mmCIF file with all atom_site columns, C-alpha atoms in Angstrom:
data_model
loop_
_atom_site.group_PDB
_atom_site.id
_atom_site.type_symbol
_atom_site.label_atom_id
_atom_site.label_alt_id
_atom_site.label_comp_id
_atom_site.label_asym_id
_atom_site.label_entity_id
_atom_site.label_seq_id
_atom_site.pdbx_PDB_ins_code
_atom_site.Cartn_x
_atom_site.Cartn_y
_atom_site.Cartn_z
_atom_site.occupancy
_atom_site.B_iso_or_equiv
_atom_site.pdbx_formal_charge
_atom_site.auth_seq_id
_atom_site.auth_comp_id
_atom_site.auth_asym_id
_atom_site.auth_atom_id
_atom_site.pdbx_PDB_model_num
ATOM 1   C CA . GLY A 1 1   ? 12.541 -51.314 64.764 1.00 59.00 ? 1   GLY A CA 1
ATOM 2   C CA . ALA A 1 2   ? 10.591 -48.129 65.272 1.00 84.00 ? 2   ALA A CA 1
ATOM 3   C CA . GLY A 1 3   ? 10.743 -45.553 62.533 1.00 94.00 ? 3   GLY A CA 1
ATOM 4   C CA . VAL A 1 4   ? 10.596 -41.794 62.716 1.00 97.00 ? 4   VAL A CA 1
ATOM 5   C CA . SER A 1 5   ? 7.495  -40.610 64.526 1.00 97.00 ? 5   SER A CA 1
ATOM 6   C CA . GLN A 1 6   ? 5.846  -37.220 64.341 1.00 98.00 ? 6   GLN A CA 1
ATOM 7   C CA . SER A 1 7   ? 3.052  -35.606 66.277 1.00 98.00 ? 7   SER A CA 1
ATOM 8   C CA . PRO A 1 8   ? 0.440  -34.443 65.864 1.00 98.00 ? 8   PRO A CA 1
ATOM 9   C CA . SER A 1 9   ? -0.515 -36.039 62.551 1.00 97.00 ? 9   SER A CA 1
ATOM 10  C CA . ASN A 1 10  ? -2.898 -33.181 61.829 1.00 98.00 ? 10  ASN A CA 1
ATOM 11  C CA . LYS A 1 11  ? -3.066 -29.697 63.242 1.00 98.00 ? 11  LYS A CA 1
ATOM 12  C CA . VAL A 1 12  ? -5.616 -27.015 62.480 1.00 98.00 ? 12  VAL A CA 1
ATOM 13  C CA . THR A 1 13  ? -4.885 -23.606 63.917 1.00 98.00 ? 13  THR A CA 1
ATOM 14  C CA . GLU A 1 14  ? -6.103 -20.076 63.567 1.00 97.00 ? 14  GLU A CA 1
ATOM 15  C CA . LYS A 1 15  ? -4.016 -17.453 61.862 1.00 97.00 ? 15  LYS A CA 1
ATOM 16  C CA . GLY A 1 16  ? -1.764 -15.721 64.362 1.00 98.00 ? 16  GLY A CA 1
ATOM 17  C CA . LYS A 1 17  ? -1.492 -18.631 66.784 1.00 98.00 ? 17  LYS A CA 1
ATOM 18  C CA . ASP A 1 18  ? 1.753  -20.445 67.591 1.00 98.00 ? 18  ASP A CA 1
ATOM 19  C CA . VAL A 1 19  ? 2.175  -24.150 66.884 1.00 98.00 ? 19  VAL A CA 1
ATOM 20  C CA . GLU A 1 20  ? 4.693  -26.786 67.916 1.00 98.00 ? 20  GLU A CA 1
ATOM 21  C CA . LEU A 1 21  ? 5.419  -29.862 65.853 1.00 98.00 ? 21  LEU A CA 1
ATOM 22  C CA . ARG A 1 22  ? 7.327  -32.774 67.307 1.00 98.00 ? 22  ARG A CA 1
ATOM 23  C CA . CYS A 1 23  ? 9.697  -35.307 65.756 1.00 98.00 ? 23  CYS A CA 1
ATOM 24  C CA . ASP A 1 24  ? 11.155 -38.397 67.378 1.00 97.00 ? 24  ASP A CA 1
ATOM 25  C CA . PRO A 1 25  ? 13.952 -39.806 65.174 1.00 95.00 ? 25  PRO A CA 1
ATOM 26  C CA . ILE A 1 26  ? 15.101 -43.379 64.771 1.00 94.00 ? 26  ILE A CA 1
ATOM 27  C CA . SER A 1 27  ? 17.149 -44.447 67.775 1.00 91.00 ? 27  SER A CA 1
ATOM 28  C CA . GLY A 1 28  ? 20.850 -43.999 67.106 1.00 88.00 ? 28  GLY A CA 1
ATOM 29  C CA . HIS A 1 29  ? 20.393 -41.544 64.264 1.00 90.00 ? 29  HIS A CA 1
ATOM 30  C CA . THR A 1 30  ? 22.496 -38.472 64.897 1.00 89.00 ? 30  THR A CA 1
ATOM 31  C CA . ALA A 1 31  ? 21.194 -36.333 62.046 1.00 91.00 ? 31  ALA A CA 1
ATOM 32  C CA . LEU A 1 32  ? 17.693 -34.873 61.929 1.00 94.00 ? 32  LEU A CA 1
ATOM 33  C CA . TYR A 1 33  ? 16.078 -32.823 59.182 1.00 95.00 ? 33  TYR A CA 1
ATOM 34  C CA . TRP A 1 34  ? 12.890 -30.826 58.818 1.00 97.00 ? 34  TRP A CA 1
ATOM 35  C CA . TYR A 1 35  ? 11.218 -30.269 55.459 1.00 96.00 ? 35  TYR A CA 1
ATOM 36  C CA . ARG A 1 36  ? 8.027  -28.649 54.308 1.00 96.00 ? 36  ARG A CA 1
ATOM 37  C CA . GLN A 1 37  ? 5.889  -29.821 51.405 1.00 95.00 ? 37  GLN A CA 1
ATOM 38  C CA . SER A 1 38  ? 3.048  -27.728 50.113 1.00 92.00 ? 38  SER A CA 1
ATOM 39  C CA . LEU A 1 39  ? 0.264  -29.402 48.142 1.00 86.00 ? 39  LEU A CA 1
ATOM 40  C CA . GLY A 1 40  ? 1.587  -30.727 44.845 1.00 82.00 ? 40  GLY A CA 1
ATOM 41  C CA . GLN A 1 41  ? 5.030  -29.262 45.449 1.00 86.00 ? 41  GLN A CA 1
ATOM 42  C CA . GLY A 1 42  ? 8.481  -30.643 46.123 1.00 87.00 ? 42  GLY A CA 1
ATOM 43  C CA . LEU A 1 43  ? 10.329 -30.896 49.412 1.00 91.00 ? 43  LEU A CA 1
ATOM 44  C CA . GLU A 1 44  ? 11.525 -27.614 50.870 1.00 92.00 ? 44  GLU A CA 1
ATOM 45  C CA . PHE A 1 45  ? 14.451 -27.981 53.269 1.00 92.00 ? 45  PHE A CA 1
ATOM 46  C CA . LEU A 1 46  ? 14.027 -26.088 56.535 1.00 95.00 ? 46  LEU A CA 1
ATOM 47  C CA . ILE A 1 47  ? 16.681 -27.042 59.086 1.00 95.00 ? 47  ILE A CA 1
ATOM 48  C CA . TYR A 1 48  ? 19.286 -29.739 59.800 1.00 92.00 ? 48  TYR A CA 1
ATOM 49  C CA . PHE A 1 49  ? 20.732 -30.943 63.094 1.00 93.00 ? 49  PHE A CA 1
ATOM 50  C CA . GLN A 1 50  ? 23.871 -33.068 63.286 1.00 89.00 ? 50  GLN A CA 1
ATOM 51  C CA . GLY A 1 51  ? 24.919 -34.318 66.704 1.00 85.00 ? 51  GLY A CA 1
ATOM 52  C CA . ASN A 1 52  ? 25.978 -31.458 68.957 1.00 83.00 ? 52  ASN A CA 1
ATOM 53  C CA . SER A 1 53  ? 26.942 -29.142 66.102 1.00 87.00 ? 53  SER A CA 1
ATOM 54  C CA . ALA A 1 54  ? 25.182 -25.862 65.483 1.00 89.00 ? 54  ALA A CA 1
ATOM 55  C CA . PRO A 1 55  ? 22.139 -26.507 63.302 1.00 91.00 ? 55  PRO A CA 1
ATOM 56  C CA . ASP A 1 56  ? 21.996 -25.481 59.661 1.00 91.00 ? 56  ASP A CA 1
ATOM 57  C CA . LYS A 1 57  ? 19.072 -23.055 59.638 1.00 93.00 ? 57  LYS A CA 1
ATOM 58  C CA . SER A 1 58  ? 19.575 -21.867 56.091 1.00 91.00 ? 58  SER A CA 1
ATOM 59  C CA . GLY A 1 59  ? 16.182 -23.109 54.912 1.00 92.00 ? 59  GLY A CA 1
ATOM 60  C CA . LEU A 1 60  ? 13.984 -21.454 57.511 1.00 95.00 ? 60  LEU A CA 1
ATOM 61  C CA . PRO A 1 61  ? 11.672 -19.100 55.568 1.00 94.00 ? 61  PRO A CA 1
ATOM 62  C CA . SER A 1 62  ? 11.338 -16.421 58.251 1.00 95.00 ? 62  SER A CA 1
ATOM 63  C CA . ASP A 1 63  ? 12.182 -15.640 61.863 1.00 96.00 ? 63  ASP A CA 1
ATOM 64  C CA . ARG A 1 64  ? 8.749  -16.951 62.835 1.00 98.00 ? 64  ARG A CA 1
ATOM 65  C CA . PHE A 1 65  ? 10.207 -20.431 62.388 1.00 98.00 ? 65  PHE A CA 1
ATOM 66  C CA . SER A 1 66  ? 12.540 -22.004 64.918 1.00 97.00 ? 66  SER A CA 1
ATOM 67  C CA . ALA A 1 67  ? 13.557 -25.483 65.928 1.00 96.00 ? 67  ALA A CA 1
ATOM 68  C CA . GLU A 1 68  ? 15.410 -27.137 68.716 1.00 95.00 ? 68  GLU A CA 1
ATOM 69  C CA . ARG A 1 69  ? 16.670 -30.588 69.429 1.00 94.00 ? 69  ARG A CA 1
ATOM 70  C CA . THR A 1 70  ? 16.941 -31.684 73.022 1.00 85.00 ? 70  THR A CA 1
ATOM 71  C CA . GLY A 1 71  ? 19.463 -34.266 74.152 1.00 81.00 ? 71  GLY A CA 1
ATOM 72  C CA . GLY A 1 72  ? 20.383 -35.086 70.580 1.00 78.00 ? 72  GLY A CA 1
ATOM 73  C CA . SER A 1 73  ? 17.077 -36.857 70.059 1.00 90.00 ? 73  SER A CA 1
ATOM 74  C CA . VAL A 1 74  ? 13.591 -35.344 69.952 1.00 95.00 ? 74  VAL A CA 1
ATOM 75  C CA . SER A 1 75  ? 13.138 -32.168 67.947 1.00 97.00 ? 75  SER A CA 1
ATOM 76  C CA . THR A 1 76  ? 10.454 -29.511 68.049 1.00 97.00 ? 76  THR A CA 1
ATOM 77  C CA . LEU A 1 77  ? 9.663  -27.148 65.192 1.00 98.00 ? 77  LEU A CA 1
ATOM 78  C CA . THR A 1 78  ? 7.881  -24.009 66.350 1.00 98.00 ? 78  THR A CA 1
ATOM 79  C CA . ILE A 1 79  ? 6.000  -21.635 64.090 1.00 98.00 ? 79  ILE A CA 1
ATOM 80  C CA . GLN A 1 80  ? 4.993  -18.360 65.703 1.00 98.00 ? 80  GLN A CA 1
ATOM 81  C CA . ARG A 1 81  ? 2.135  -16.153 64.551 1.00 98.00 ? 81  ARG A CA 1
ATOM 82  C CA . THR A 1 82  ? 1.082  -18.640 61.891 1.00 98.00 ? 82  THR A CA 1
ATOM 83  C CA . GLN A 1 83  ? 0.034  -17.414 58.472 1.00 97.00 ? 83  GLN A CA 1
ATOM 84  C CA . GLN A 1 84  ? -2.137 -19.145 55.868 1.00 96.00 ? 84  GLN A CA 1
ATOM 85  C CA . GLU A 1 85  ? 0.908  -19.680 53.650 1.00 96.00 ? 85  GLU A CA 1
ATOM 86  C CA . ASP A 1 86  ? 2.376  -21.849 56.413 1.00 97.00 ? 86  ASP A CA 1
ATOM 87  C CA . SER A 1 87  ? -0.237 -24.501 55.602 1.00 97.00 ? 87  SER A CA 1
ATOM 88  C CA . ALA A 1 88  ? 1.660  -27.564 54.396 1.00 97.00 ? 88  ALA A CA 1
ATOM 89  C CA . VAL A 1 89  ? 2.840  -30.995 55.434 1.00 97.00 ? 89  VAL A CA 1
ATOM 90  C CA . TYR A 1 90  ? 5.867  -30.765 57.688 1.00 98.00 ? 90  TYR A CA 1
ATOM 91  C CA . LEU A 1 91  ? 8.140  -33.766 57.328 1.00 97.00 ? 91  LEU A CA 1
ATOM 92  C CA . CYS A 1 92  ? 10.913 -34.865 59.626 1.00 97.00 ? 92  CYS A CA 1
ATOM 93  C CA . ALA A 1 93  ? 13.686 -37.242 58.581 1.00 95.00 ? 93  ALA A CA 1
ATOM 94  C CA . SER A 1 94  ? 16.656 -38.771 60.335 1.00 93.00 ? 94  SER A CA 1
ATOM 95  C CA . SER A 1 95  ? 19.851 -40.444 59.239 1.00 90.00 ? 95  SER A CA 1
ATOM 96  C CA . LEU A 1 96  ? 22.866 -42.091 60.822 1.00 85.00 ? 96  LEU A CA 1
ATOM 97  C CA . GLY A 1 97  ? 25.051 -39.042 60.233 1.00 74.00 ? 97  GLY A CA 1
ATOM 98  C CA . ASN A 1 98  ? 28.772 -39.246 59.516 1.00 65.00 ? 98  ASN A CA 1
ATOM 99  C CA . ARG A 1 99  ? 29.114 -43.005 59.136 1.00 58.00 ? 99  ARG A CA 1
ATOM 100 C CA . VAL A 1 100 ? 28.799 -45.635 56.402 1.00 57.00 ? 100 VAL A CA 1
ATOM 101 C CA . ARG A 1 101 ? 25.533 -45.159 54.513 1.00 64.00 ? 101 ARG A CA 1
ATOM 102 C CA . ALA A 1 102 ? 25.115 -42.106 56.656 1.00 67.00 ? 102 ALA A CA 1
ATOM 103 C CA . TYR A 1 103 ? 23.184 -40.064 54.182 1.00 74.00 ? 103 TYR A CA 1
ATOM 104 C CA . GLU A 1 104 ? 20.142 -42.243 53.790 1.00 85.00 ? 104 GLU A CA 1
ATOM 105 C CA . GLN A 1 105 ? 17.279 -40.280 55.230 1.00 90.00 ? 105 GLN A CA 1
ATOM 106 C CA . TYR A 1 106 ? 14.216 -41.962 56.640 1.00 93.00 ? 106 TYR A CA 1
ATOM 107 C CA . PHE A 1 107 ? 11.065 -39.916 56.814 1.00 96.00 ? 107 PHE A CA 1
ATOM 108 C CA . GLY A 1 108 ? 8.320  -39.731 59.376 1.00 97.00 ? 108 GLY A CA 1
ATOM 109 C CA . PRO A 1 109 ? 4.637  -39.693 58.393 1.00 97.00 ? 109 PRO A CA 1
ATOM 110 C CA . GLY A 1 110 ? 4.469  -35.911 58.569 1.00 97.00 ? 110 GLY A CA 1
ATOM 111 C CA . THR A 1 111 ? 2.267  -33.349 60.279 1.00 98.00 ? 111 THR A CA 1
ATOM 112 C CA . ARG A 1 112 ? -0.396 -31.734 58.128 1.00 97.00 ? 112 ARG A CA 1
ATOM 113 C CA . LEU A 1 113 ? -0.757 -28.130 59.270 1.00 98.00 ? 113 LEU A CA 1
ATOM 114 C CA . THR A 1 114 ? -3.772 -26.118 58.226 1.00 98.00 ? 114 THR A CA 1
ATOM 115 C CA . VAL A 1 115 ? -3.945 -22.430 59.126 1.00 98.00 ? 115 VAL A CA 1
ATOM 116 C CA . THR A 1 116 ? -7.437 -20.984 58.893 1.00 96.00 ? 116 THR A CA 1
ATOM 117 C CA . GLN B 2 1   ? 19.687 -23.587 36.783 1.00 64.00 ? 1   GLN B CA 1
ATOM 118 C CA . LYS B 2 2   ? 18.130 -25.696 39.529 1.00 71.00 ? 2   LYS B CA 1
ATOM 119 C CA . GLU B 2 3   ? 20.469 -27.892 41.524 1.00 88.00 ? 3   GLU B CA 1
ATOM 120 C CA . VAL B 2 4   ? 18.465 -31.004 40.648 1.00 92.00 ? 4   VAL B CA 1
ATOM 121 C CA . GLU B 2 5   ? 16.313 -31.205 37.532 1.00 93.00 ? 5   GLU B CA 1
ATOM 122 C CA . GLN B 2 6   ? 13.592 -33.734 36.933 1.00 94.00 ? 6   GLN B CA 1
ATOM 123 C CA . ASN B 2 7   ? 10.787 -33.769 34.398 1.00 92.00 ? 7   ASN B CA 1
ATOM 124 C CA . SER B 2 8   ? 7.643  -33.305 36.469 1.00 91.00 ? 8   SER B CA 1
ATOM 125 C CA . GLY B 2 9   ? 5.625  -35.581 34.186 1.00 91.00 ? 9   GLY B CA 1
ATOM 126 C CA . PRO B 2 10  ? 3.286  -37.276 34.382 1.00 95.00 ? 10  PRO B CA 1
ATOM 127 C CA . LEU B 2 11  ? 5.144  -40.105 32.697 1.00 96.00 ? 11  LEU B CA 1
ATOM 128 C CA . SER B 2 12  ? 2.569  -42.609 31.573 1.00 97.00 ? 12  SER B CA 1
ATOM 129 C CA . VAL B 2 13  ? 3.575  -46.200 30.754 1.00 97.00 ? 13  VAL B CA 1
ATOM 130 C CA . PRO B 2 14  ? 1.511  -49.332 30.203 1.00 98.00 ? 14  PRO B CA 1
ATOM 131 C CA . GLU B 2 15  ? 1.659  -52.140 32.715 1.00 98.00 ? 15  GLU B CA 1
ATOM 132 C CA . GLY B 2 16  ? 4.609  -54.432 32.047 1.00 97.00 ? 16  GLY B CA 1
ATOM 133 C CA . ALA B 2 17  ? 6.664  -51.786 30.262 1.00 98.00 ? 17  ALA B CA 1
ATOM 134 C CA . ILE B 2 18  ? 9.946  -50.223 31.379 1.00 98.00 ? 18  ILE B CA 1
ATOM 135 C CA . ALA B 2 19  ? 9.645  -46.827 33.034 1.00 97.00 ? 19  ALA B CA 1
ATOM 136 C CA . SER B 2 20  ? 12.687 -44.585 32.703 1.00 97.00 ? 20  SER B CA 1
ATOM 137 C CA . LEU B 2 21  ? 13.053 -41.696 35.131 1.00 97.00 ? 21  LEU B CA 1
ATOM 138 C CA . ASN B 2 22  ? 15.815 -39.181 34.616 1.00 96.00 ? 22  ASN B CA 1
ATOM 139 C CA . CYS B 2 23  ? 17.602 -36.631 36.768 1.00 96.00 ? 23  CYS B CA 1
ATOM 140 C CA . THR B 2 24  ? 20.414 -34.161 36.187 1.00 95.00 ? 24  THR B CA 1
ATOM 141 C CA . TYR B 2 25  ? 22.317 -32.355 38.912 1.00 93.00 ? 25  TYR B CA 1
ATOM 142 C CA . SER B 2 26  ? 24.631 -29.373 39.018 1.00 91.00 ? 26  SER B CA 1
ATOM 143 C CA . ASP B 2 27  ? 26.957 -30.104 41.956 1.00 87.00 ? 27  ASP B CA 1
ATOM 144 C CA . ARG B 2 28  ? 29.982 -31.956 40.536 1.00 87.00 ? 28  ARG B CA 1
ATOM 145 C CA . GLY B 2 29  ? 31.012 -32.796 44.080 1.00 85.00 ? 29  GLY B CA 1
ATOM 146 C CA . SER B 2 30  ? 28.003 -35.039 44.674 1.00 87.00 ? 30  SER B CA 1
ATOM 147 C CA . GLN B 2 31  ? 29.160 -38.577 45.361 1.00 84.00 ? 31  GLN B CA 1
ATOM 148 C CA . SER B 2 32  ? 26.034 -40.371 46.517 1.00 86.00 ? 32  SER B CA 1
ATOM 149 C CA . PHE B 2 33  ? 22.650 -40.461 44.854 1.00 91.00 ? 33  PHE B CA 1
ATOM 150 C CA . PHE B 2 34  ? 19.329 -41.556 46.221 1.00 93.00 ? 34  PHE B CA 1
ATOM 151 C CA . TRP B 2 35  ? 15.939 -42.304 44.747 1.00 96.00 ? 35  TRP B CA 1
ATOM 152 C CA . TYR B 2 36  ? 12.814 -41.890 46.843 1.00 96.00 ? 36  TYR B CA 1
ATOM 153 C CA . ARG B 2 37  ? 9.274  -42.927 46.014 1.00 97.00 ? 37  ARG B CA 1
ATOM 154 C CA . GLN B 2 38  ? 6.363  -40.899 47.328 1.00 96.00 ? 38  GLN B CA 1
ATOM 155 C CA . TYR B 2 39  ? 2.820  -42.131 47.067 1.00 96.00 ? 39  TYR B CA 1
ATOM 156 C CA . SER B 2 40  ? 0.113  -39.509 47.066 1.00 93.00 ? 40  SER B CA 1
ATOM 157 C CA . GLY B 2 41  ? -0.545 -38.328 50.612 1.00 91.00 ? 41  GLY B CA 1
ATOM 158 C CA . LYS B 2 42  ? 2.386  -40.286 52.025 1.00 94.00 ? 42  LYS B CA 1
ATOM 159 C CA . SER B 2 43  ? 5.931  -39.438 53.003 1.00 95.00 ? 43  SER B CA 1
ATOM 160 C CA . PRO B 2 44  ? 8.934  -40.287 50.813 1.00 96.00 ? 44  PRO B CA 1
ATOM 161 C CA . GLU B 2 45  ? 10.509 -43.716 51.170 1.00 95.00 ? 45  GLU B CA 1
ATOM 162 C CA . LEU B 2 46  ? 14.019 -44.654 50.102 1.00 93.00 ? 46  LEU B CA 1
ATOM 163 C CA . ILE B 2 47  ? 14.104 -47.225 47.300 1.00 94.00 ? 47  ILE B CA 1
ATOM 164 C CA . MET B 2 48  ? 17.600 -47.065 45.804 1.00 92.00 ? 48  MET B CA 1
ATOM 165 C CA . PHE B 2 49  ? 21.005 -45.508 46.276 1.00 91.00 ? 49  PHE B CA 1
ATOM 166 C CA . ILE B 2 50  ? 24.056 -45.527 44.046 1.00 92.00 ? 50  ILE B CA 1
ATOM 167 C CA . TYR B 2 51  ? 27.603 -44.320 44.678 1.00 88.00 ? 51  TYR B CA 1
ATOM 168 C CA . SER B 2 52  ? 29.604 -45.517 41.664 1.00 88.00 ? 52  SER B CA 1
ATOM 169 C CA . ASN B 2 53  ? 29.378 -44.900 37.950 1.00 90.00 ? 53  ASN B CA 1
ATOM 170 C CA . GLY B 2 54  ? 27.471 -47.568 36.097 1.00 93.00 ? 54  GLY B CA 1
ATOM 171 C CA . ASP B 2 55  ? 24.403 -49.583 36.948 1.00 94.00 ? 55  ASP B CA 1
ATOM 172 C CA . LYS B 2 56  ? 23.054 -50.930 40.202 1.00 94.00 ? 56  LYS B CA 1
ATOM 173 C CA . GLU B 2 57  ? 20.215 -53.412 40.148 1.00 96.00 ? 57  GLU B CA 1
ATOM 174 C CA . ASP B 2 58  ? 17.778 -54.263 42.921 1.00 95.00 ? 58  ASP B CA 1
ATOM 175 C CA . GLY B 2 59  ? 14.881 -56.430 41.866 1.00 96.00 ? 59  GLY B CA 1
ATOM 176 C CA . ARG B 2 60  ? 12.873 -54.611 39.214 1.00 97.00 ? 60  ARG B CA 1
ATOM 177 C CA . PHE B 2 61  ? 14.770 -51.373 39.848 1.00 97.00 ? 61  PHE B CA 1
ATOM 178 C CA . THR B 2 62  ? 18.025 -50.310 38.194 1.00 97.00 ? 62  THR B CA 1
ATOM 179 C CA . ALA B 2 63  ? 19.801 -47.085 39.055 1.00 96.00 ? 63  ALA B CA 1
ATOM 180 C CA . GLN B 2 64  ? 22.253 -45.700 36.527 1.00 96.00 ? 64  GLN B CA 1
ATOM 181 C CA . LEU B 2 65  ? 24.881 -43.076 37.276 1.00 94.00 ? 65  LEU B CA 1
ATOM 182 C CA . ASN B 2 66  ? 27.097 -41.066 34.948 1.00 94.00 ? 66  ASN B CA 1
ATOM 183 C CA . LYS B 2 67  ? 29.090 -38.563 36.974 1.00 91.00 ? 67  LYS B CA 1
ATOM 184 C CA . ALA B 2 68  ? 30.836 -37.089 33.938 1.00 92.00 ? 68  ALA B CA 1
ATOM 185 C CA . SER B 2 69  ? 27.466 -36.151 32.472 1.00 93.00 ? 69  SER B CA 1
ATOM 186 C CA . GLN B 2 70  ? 25.992 -35.376 35.913 1.00 93.00 ? 70  GLN B CA 1
ATOM 187 C CA . TYR B 2 71  ? 23.118 -37.664 35.165 1.00 94.00 ? 71  TYR B CA 1
ATOM 188 C CA . VAL B 2 72  ? 21.367 -40.310 37.203 1.00 96.00 ? 72  VAL B CA 1
ATOM 189 C CA . SER B 2 73  ? 18.402 -42.404 36.169 1.00 97.00 ? 73  SER B CA 1
ATOM 190 C CA . LEU B 2 74  ? 16.037 -44.997 37.563 1.00 97.00 ? 74  LEU B CA 1
ATOM 191 C CA . LEU B 2 75  ? 14.632 -47.799 35.433 1.00 97.00 ? 75  LEU B CA 1
ATOM 192 C CA . ILE B 2 76  ? 11.629 -49.781 36.576 1.00 98.00 ? 76  ILE B CA 1
ATOM 193 C CA . ARG B 2 77  ? 11.144 -53.022 34.706 1.00 98.00 ? 77  ARG B CA 1
ATOM 194 C CA . ASP B 2 78  ? 7.797  -54.790 34.388 1.00 98.00 ? 78  ASP B CA 1
ATOM 195 C CA . SER B 2 79  ? 6.024  -51.687 35.688 1.00 98.00 ? 79  SER B CA 1
ATOM 196 C CA . GLN B 2 80  ? 2.995  -52.333 37.860 1.00 97.00 ? 80  GLN B CA 1
ATOM 197 C CA . PRO B 2 81  ? 0.077  -50.033 38.708 1.00 97.00 ? 81  PRO B CA 1
ATOM 198 C CA . SER B 2 82  ? 1.408  -50.084 42.281 1.00 97.00 ? 82  SER B CA 1
ATOM 199 C CA . ASP B 2 83  ? 4.522  -48.297 40.996 1.00 98.00 ? 83  ASP B CA 1
ATOM 200 C CA . SER B 2 84  ? 2.394  -45.239 40.258 1.00 98.00 ? 84  SER B CA 1
ATOM 201 C CA . ALA B 2 85  ? 3.890  -42.540 42.465 1.00 97.00 ? 85  ALA B CA 1
ATOM 202 C CA . THR B 2 86  ? 6.205  -39.549 42.387 1.00 97.00 ? 86  THR B CA 1
ATOM 203 C CA . TYR B 2 87  ? 9.896  -40.414 42.221 1.00 97.00 ? 87  TYR B CA 1
ATOM 204 C CA . LEU B 2 88  ? 12.356 -38.005 43.813 1.00 96.00 ? 88  LEU B CA 1
ATOM 205 C CA . CYS B 2 89  ? 16.020 -37.833 42.870 1.00 95.00 ? 89  CYS B CA 1
ATOM 206 C CA . ALA B 2 90  ? 18.335 -36.690 45.676 1.00 92.00 ? 90  ALA B CA 1
ATOM 207 C CA . PRO B 2 91  ? 22.082 -36.197 45.297 1.00 91.00 ? 91  PRO B CA 1
ATOM 208 C CA . HIS B 2 92  ? 24.109 -35.866 48.461 1.00 84.00 ? 92  HIS B CA 1
ATOM 209 C CA . ASN B 2 93  ? 25.819 -32.489 48.632 1.00 76.00 ? 93  ASN B CA 1
ATOM 210 C CA . ALA B 2 94  ? 28.859 -31.105 50.394 1.00 68.00 ? 94  ALA B CA 1
ATOM 211 C CA . GLY B 2 95  ? 26.697 -29.737 53.175 1.00 66.00 ? 95  GLY B CA 1
ATOM 212 C CA . ASN B 2 96  ? 26.094 -33.284 54.366 1.00 67.00 ? 96  ASN B CA 1
ATOM 213 C CA . MET B 2 97  ? 22.517 -33.140 53.170 1.00 78.00 ? 97  MET B CA 1
ATOM 214 C CA . LEU B 2 98  ? 20.413 -34.369 50.306 1.00 85.00 ? 98  LEU B CA 1
ATOM 215 C CA . THR B 2 99  ? 19.133 -31.969 47.673 1.00 87.00 ? 99  THR B CA 1
ATOM 216 C CA . PHE B 2 100 ? 15.771 -33.168 46.429 1.00 91.00 ? 100 PHE B CA 1
ATOM 217 C CA . GLY B 2 101 ? 14.505 -32.684 42.916 1.00 92.00 ? 101 GLY B CA 1
ATOM 218 C CA . GLY B 2 102 ? 10.906 -31.753 42.307 1.00 93.00 ? 102 GLY B CA 1
ATOM 219 C CA . GLY B 2 103 ? 10.062 -35.318 41.371 1.00 95.00 ? 103 GLY B CA 1
ATOM 220 C CA . THR B 2 104 ? 8.612  -37.107 38.368 1.00 96.00 ? 104 THR B CA 1
ATOM 221 C CA . ARG B 2 105 ? 5.068  -38.383 38.605 1.00 97.00 ? 105 ARG B CA 1
ATOM 222 C CA . LEU B 2 106 ? 4.780  -41.883 37.141 1.00 98.00 ? 106 LEU B CA 1
ATOM 223 C CA . MET B 2 107 ? 1.466  -43.382 36.086 1.00 98.00 ? 107 MET B CA 1
ATOM 224 C CA . VAL B 2 108 ? 1.329  -47.070 35.185 1.00 98.00 ? 108 VAL B CA 1
ATOM 225 C CA . LYS B 2 109 ? -1.857 -47.922 33.339 1.00 96.00 ? 109 LYS B CA 1
ATOM 226 C CA . PRO B 2 110 ? -3.340 -51.428 33.542 1.00 94.00 ? 110 PRO B CA 1
#
């Protein structure tokens, strides 16, 4: 079946502009996660959605970052007034949620964001 | 202390050898443990999970878990150059999420 999809695959933006990154999880997966990975670094957790519960936003680095998930499916990560330090690969993952083998996360191909 | 500790490497092994990747974690409540492989420029992919103490084998991969010592490892037998990648350890935590280690870079030399 279809995996996690993300768009765009690459995004180049000027400092100060807003960007929106999209994630379409695996059908039936109730949990959705956003991570950030800077070059040569590990995964940095950003935000987690589980069903209709309030999202866990504890990883968002500043109030310039926000995310929403519409209809329990597609999610959009928005970065306002982008800064050069926001340059990274933004990865989305989904999992089944609170069921057997619920914690296995499957990752999308990522969006490479470059802020010039 | 970091929640998940992994030696960043690189760990270099010759082709055909056993590669041993280690991970320690701090959350005693973690019950499930996952290993991800990440090729350079690609996203992580799940390769193994283990829930119970002891060993779990899947092909050339063996995951080992010791909850008392808060230690989980991944053994790769008959290592191939195609196994060269970064391996991420990820315990499941009480927040219903995975906590990823920084990863160990493995290099298998022909």
